[in-house]
PDB file of C-alpha atoms (C1' of nucleotides) in Angstrom:
ATOM      1  CA  MET A 241     102.043  62.612 131.059  1.00 94.00           C
ATOM      2  CA  ALA A 242      99.243  59.716 132.508  1.00 96.00           C
ATOM      3  CA  PHE A 243      95.697  58.607 132.486  1.00 97.00           C
ATOM      4  CA  TRP A 244      93.431  57.404 135.259  1.00 97.00           C
ATOM      5  CA  LEU A 245      89.568  56.074 135.129  1.00 97.00           C
ATOM      6  CA  MET A 246      87.872  57.379 138.115  1.00 97.00           C
ATOM      7  CA  LYS A 247      84.948  55.197 138.309  1.00 97.00           C
ATOM      8  CA  SER A 248      81.482  57.949 140.038  1.00 96.00           C
ATOM      9  CA  GLU A 249      78.039  56.255 140.871  1.00 94.00           C
ATOM     10  CA  PRO A 250      75.826  59.336 138.961  1.00 94.00           C
ATOM     11  CA  ASP A 251      73.538  58.875 141.509  1.00 92.00           C
ATOM     12  CA  VAL A 252      76.472  60.329 144.015  1.00 92.00           C
ATOM     13  CA  TRP A 253      78.486  62.550 141.605  1.00 95.00           C
ATOM     14  CA  SER A 254      77.712  62.944 137.985  1.00 96.00           C
ATOM     15  CA  TRP A 255      79.735  64.173 134.863  1.00 97.00           C
ATOM     16  CA  ALA A 256      76.629  67.149 134.791  1.00 97.00           C
ATOM     17  CA  GLN A 257      77.927  68.513 138.134  1.00 96.00           C
ATOM     18  CA  GLN A 258      80.895  67.998 137.324  1.00 97.00           C
ATOM     19  CA  VAL A 259      79.923  70.278 134.172  1.00 97.00           C
ATOM     20  CA  LYS A 260      78.043  72.302 136.018  1.00 97.00           C
ATOM     21  CA  LYS A 261      81.014  72.563 139.228  1.00 97.00           C
ATOM     22  CA  GLY A 262      83.669  73.207 136.944  1.00 97.00           C
ATOM     23  CA  ILE A 263      86.414  72.045 139.723  1.00 97.00           C
ATOM     24  CA  GLU A 264      85.078  69.288 142.258  1.00 96.00           C
ATOM     25  CA  PRO A 265      87.889  67.883 145.193  1.00 96.00           C
ATOM     26  CA  TRP A 266      86.953  63.130 144.344  1.00 96.00           C
ATOM     27  CA  THR A 267      87.005  62.525 147.044  1.00 95.00           C
ATOM     28  CA  GLY A 268      85.072  59.197 149.326  1.00 93.00           C
ATOM     29  CA  VAL A 269      87.975  56.914 148.778  1.00 94.00           C
ATOM     30  CA  ARG A 270      88.416  54.967 150.723  1.00 92.00           C
ATOM     31  CA  ASN A 271      90.668  51.679 149.373  1.00 93.00           C
ATOM     32  CA  HIS A 272      94.263  52.071 149.324  1.00 91.00           C
ATOM     33  CA  GLN A 273      94.576  50.304 146.744  1.00 93.00           C
ATOM     34  CA  ALA A 274      92.263  53.842 144.626  1.00 95.00           C
ATOM     35  CA  ALA A 275      94.680  55.160 146.675  1.00 94.00           C
ATOM     36  CA  LYS A 276      97.492  54.786 146.009  1.00 93.00           C
ATOM     37  CA  ASN A 277      96.876  55.870 142.403  1.00 95.00           C
ATOM     38  CA  LEU A 278      96.235  58.586 143.928  1.00 96.00           C
ATOM     39  CA  ARG A 279      99.116  59.587 145.236  1.00 95.00           C
ATOM     40  CA  THR A 280     100.984  58.517 141.501  1.00 96.00           C
ATOM     41  CA  MET A 281      98.577  61.187 140.330  1.00 97.00           C
ATOM     42  CA  ALA A 282     100.147  64.897 138.545  1.00 97.00           C
ATOM     43  CA  VAL A 283      98.334  68.526 138.232  1.00 98.00           C
ATOM     44  CA  GLY A 284      98.011  67.688 133.960  1.00 97.00           C
ATOM     45  CA  ASP A 285      97.094  63.950 134.095  1.00 98.00           C
ATOM     46  CA  LYS A 286      93.976  62.749 132.310  1.00 98.00           C
ATOM     47  CA  ALA A 287      91.522  60.482 133.302  1.00 98.00           C
ATOM     48  CA  PHE A 288      88.018  58.825 132.447  1.00 98.00           C
ATOM     49  CA  PHE A 289      85.274  59.661 133.574  1.00 98.00           C
ATOM     50  CA  TYR A 290      83.033  56.335 134.825  1.00 97.00           C
ATOM     51  CA  HIS A 291      79.538  55.689 135.748  1.00 97.00           C
ATOM     52  CA  SER A 292      79.063  52.928 137.270  1.00 95.00           C
ATOM     53  CA  ASN A 293      76.202  51.281 138.435  1.00 92.00           C
ATOM     54  CA  ASP A 294      73.143  53.636 136.425  1.00 92.00           C
ATOM     55  CA  GLY A 295      75.312  53.867 133.256  1.00 92.00           C
ATOM     56  CA  ARG A 296      78.130  51.242 133.636  1.00 95.00           C
ATOM     57  CA  GLU A 297      79.672  54.296 130.505  1.00 97.00           C
ATOM     58  CA  ILE A 298      82.504  56.456 130.188  1.00 97.00           C
ATOM     59  CA  VAL A 299      81.004  59.584 129.753  1.00 97.00           C
ATOM     60  CA  GLY A 300      83.656  62.347 129.722  1.00 97.00           C
ATOM     61  CA  ILE A 301      87.201  63.771 130.836  1.00 98.00           C
ATOM     62  CA  VAL A 302      88.834  65.570 133.674  1.00 98.00           C
ATOM     63  CA  SER A 303      91.896  66.877 134.815  1.00 98.00           C
ATOM     64  CA  ILE A 304      94.773  66.465 137.710  1.00 98.00           C
ATOM     65  CA  VAL A 305      94.887  70.291 138.968  1.00 98.00           C
ATOM     66  CA  LYS A 306      95.586  69.189 142.495  1.00 97.00           C
ATOM     67  CA  LYS A 307      97.458  66.365 143.066  1.00 96.00           C
ATOM     68  CA  ALA A 308      96.923  64.504 146.134  1.00 96.00           C
ATOM     69  CA  TYR A 309      96.117  66.028 149.541  1.00 95.00           C
ATOM     70  CA  THR A 310      94.662  64.527 153.123  1.00 94.00           C
ATOM     71  CA  ASP A 311      90.565  64.220 152.688  1.00 93.00           C
ATOM     72  CA  PRO A 312      89.035  66.356 154.690  1.00 91.00           C
ATOM     73  CA  SER A 313      86.123  64.421 154.853  1.00 89.00           C
ATOM     74  CA  ASP A 314      87.565  61.747 156.300  1.00 86.00           C
ATOM     75  CA  GLU A 315      88.692  61.342 159.674  1.00 79.00           C
ATOM     76  CA  THR A 316      91.927  58.767 160.084  1.00 82.00           C
ATOM     77  CA  GLY A 317      92.902  61.736 157.991  1.00 85.00           C
ATOM     78  CA  LYS A 318      94.854  58.760 156.477  1.00 86.00           C
ATOM     79  CA  PHE A 319      93.118  59.357 152.784  1.00 92.00           C
ATOM     80  CA  VAL A 320      93.902  61.698 150.091  1.00 94.00           C
ATOM     81  CA  CYS A 321      91.980  63.321 147.198  1.00 96.00           C
ATOM     82  CA  VAL A 322      92.803  64.560 144.259  1.00 97.00           C
ATOM     83  CA  ASP A 323      91.103  68.475 142.589  1.00 97.00           C
ATOM     84  CA  VAL A 324      89.450  67.153 139.299  1.00 97.00           C
ATOM     85  CA  LYS A 325      88.121  69.628 136.413  1.00 98.00           C
ATOM     86  CA  ALA A 326      85.874  68.834 133.232  1.00 98.00           C
ATOM     87  CA  GLU A 327      87.814  68.704 130.435  1.00 98.00           C
ATOM     88  CA  LYS A 328      85.124  67.166 127.885  1.00 97.00           C
ATOM     89  CA  PRO A 329      82.096  65.705 127.119  1.00 97.00           C
ATOM     90  CA  MET A 330      83.314  62.101 125.123  1.00 97.00           C
ATOM     91  CA  PRO A 331      80.794  62.611 121.938  1.00 97.00           C
ATOM     92  CA  LYS A 332      79.674  59.382 122.274  1.00 97.00           C
ATOM     93  CA  PRO A 333      80.038  57.963 125.716  1.00 97.00           C
ATOM     94  CA  VAL A 334      82.047  54.234 125.828  1.00 97.00           C
ATOM     95  CA  THR A 335      80.233  51.359 127.319  1.00 97.00           C
ATOM     96  CA  LEU A 336      80.971  48.877 128.949  1.00 97.00           C
ATOM     97  CA  ALA A 337      80.362  46.797 127.140  1.00 96.00           C
ATOM     98  CA  GLN A 338      81.688  48.191 124.344  1.00 96.00           C
ATOM     99  CA  VAL A 339      85.220  48.188 125.872  1.00 97.00           C
ATOM    100  CA  LYS A 340      84.376  44.053 126.971  1.00 95.00           C
ATOM    101  CA  ALA A 341      83.858  43.335 123.421  1.00 95.00           C
ATOM    102  CA  ASP A 342      86.825  45.222 121.577  1.00 95.00           C
ATOM    103  CA  ALA A 343      89.274  43.295 121.745  1.00 94.00           C
ATOM    104  CA  LYS A 344      92.371  45.923 122.802  1.00 95.00           C
ATOM    105  CA  LEU A 345      90.945  46.951 125.798  1.00 95.00           C
ATOM    106  CA  LYS A 346      90.047  43.485 127.784  1.00 91.00           C
ATOM    107  CA  ASP A 347      92.902  42.859 129.339  1.00 92.00           C
ATOM    108  CA  MET A 348      91.589  46.645 131.243  1.00 95.00           C
ATOM    109  CA  ALA A 349      91.193  47.177 135.153  1.00 94.00           C
ATOM    110  CA  LEU A 350      87.755  48.131 134.681  1.00 96.00           C
ATOM    111  CA  ILE A 351      87.534  44.744 133.708  1.00 94.00           C
ATOM    112  CA  LYS A 352      89.811  42.517 135.424  1.00 92.00           C
ATOM    113  CA  LEU A 353      89.853  44.855 138.611  1.00 92.00           C
ATOM    114  CA  SER A 354      85.961  46.130 138.202  1.00 92.00           C
ATOM    115  CA  ARG A 355      85.775  46.939 142.275  1.00 93.00           C
ATOM    116  CA  LEU A 356      88.720  49.730 141.959  1.00 95.00           C
ATOM    117  CA  SER A 357      87.846  52.983 141.458  1.00 96.00           C
ATOM    118  CA  VAL A 358      90.584  54.670 140.497  1.00 97.00           C
ATOM    119  CA  GLN A 359      92.322  53.039 138.270  1.00 96.00           C
ATOM    120  CA  PRO A 360      95.571  53.361 135.788  1.00 96.00           C
ATOM    121  CA  VAL A 361      95.307  53.475 131.694  1.00 97.00           C
ATOM    122  CA  SER A 362      97.689  53.084 129.257  1.00 96.00           C
ATOM    123  CA  GLU A 363      98.516  55.509 126.427  1.00 96.00           C
ATOM    124  CA  ALA A 364      96.886  52.996 123.639  1.00 96.00           C
ATOM    125  CA  GLU A 365      93.622  51.915 125.812  1.00 96.00           C
ATOM    126  CA  TRP A 366      93.740  56.198 126.297  1.00 97.00           C
ATOM    127  CA  LYS A 367      93.782  56.277 122.621  1.00 97.00           C
ATOM    128  CA  HIS A 368      91.881  53.657 121.306  1.00 97.00           C
ATOM    129  CA  ILE A 369      88.956  54.693 123.931  1.00 97.00           C
ATOM    130  CA  CYS A 370      88.491  58.190 122.917  1.00 98.00           C
ATOM    131  CA  LYS A 371      88.315  57.607 119.639  1.00 97.00           C
ATOM    132  CA  LEU A 372      86.171  55.148 120.010  1.00 97.00           C
ATOM    133  CA  GLY A 373      85.034  58.286 121.487  1.00 97.00           C
ATOM    134  CA  GLY A 374      84.845  60.532 118.917  1.00 97.00           C
ATOM    135  CA  LEU A 375      87.262  62.115 119.980  1.00 93.00           C
TER     136      LEU A 375
ATOM    137  C1'  DG B 295      67.383  41.949 143.441  1.00 85.06           C
ATOM    138  C1'  DC B 296      70.411  39.074 143.717  1.00 85.06           C
ATOM    139  C1'  DC B 297      75.987  37.317 143.424  1.00 85.06           C
ATOM    140  C1'  DA B 298      80.796  37.116 143.225  1.00 85.06           C
ATOM    141  C1'  DA B 299      84.633  39.129 144.381  1.00 85.06           C
ATOM    142  C1'  DC B 300      86.935  40.914 147.566  1.00 85.06           C
ATOM    143  C1'  DG B 301      88.093  44.362 152.098  1.00 85.06           C
ATOM    144  C1'  DT B 302      87.907  44.608 157.234  1.00 85.06           C
ATOM    145  C1'  DT B 303      86.657  43.093 160.914  1.00 85.06           C
ATOM    146  C1'  DG B 304      87.507  40.502 165.211  1.00 85.06           C
ATOM    147  C1'  DG B 305      88.134  36.023 167.883  1.00 85.06           C
ATOM    148  C1'  DC B 306      92.214  32.908 169.077  1.00 85.06           C
TER     149       DC B 306
ATOM    150  C1'  DG C  72      99.162  36.223 161.901  1.00 85.06           C
ATOM    151  C1'  DC C  73      95.272  33.177 160.592  1.00 85.06           C
ATOM    152  C1'  DC C  74      90.544  32.640 158.942  1.00 85.06           C
ATOM    153  C1'  DA C  75      85.753  33.119 159.674  1.00 85.06           C
ATOM    154  C1'  DA C  76      82.088  36.235 159.521  1.00 85.06           C
ATOM    155  C1'  DC C  77      80.580  40.392 157.384  1.00 85.06           C
ATOM    156  C1'  DG C  78      79.919  44.409 155.195  1.00 85.06           C
ATOM    157  C1'  DT C  79      80.311  46.659 150.184  1.00 85.06           C
ATOM    158  C1'  DT C  80      81.108  47.385 145.103  1.00 85.06           C
ATOM    159  C1'  DG C  81      79.183  47.185 140.718  1.00 85.06           C
ATOM    160  C1'  DG C  82      77.475  43.985 136.904  1.00 85.06           C
ATOM    161  C1'  DC C  83      73.829  41.754 135.718  1.00 85.06           C
TER     162       DC C  83
END
DNA sequence: GCCAACGTTGGC
DNA sequence: GCCAACGTTGGC
């Protein structure tokens, strides 16, 4: 099982909406590196749900319930989406400031590749963030 | 609101 | 195929 981090602007798609909906296609990715990560995902993989821009914190965990398929919102048919399911919220959301301040997390793509919206997370980083988040 | 980083577009 | 111009993302 692999771990990921997926960004969403809460104005567009928030954690609260994800929880209410349960399962939702993760559409709108138009970046090749992010799309490559989507294609690498397997059913059962887990991902942090991160609020970019407004919030800048990891607010919950989702799981991948359907592997990559053609994004219905993409007219060119080149990009893909996956279906994600809300698993559980972070008891204590982990902020970007916390991630930046933590020596164990300083190499995360979240910091180094700040514009990448779908990114891999190592198992060590995953466990550490879960601990910080109160899980 | 500004700006750095990065991706895309289009002229050559 | 190069690169300047421009658009977008996302932190501050």
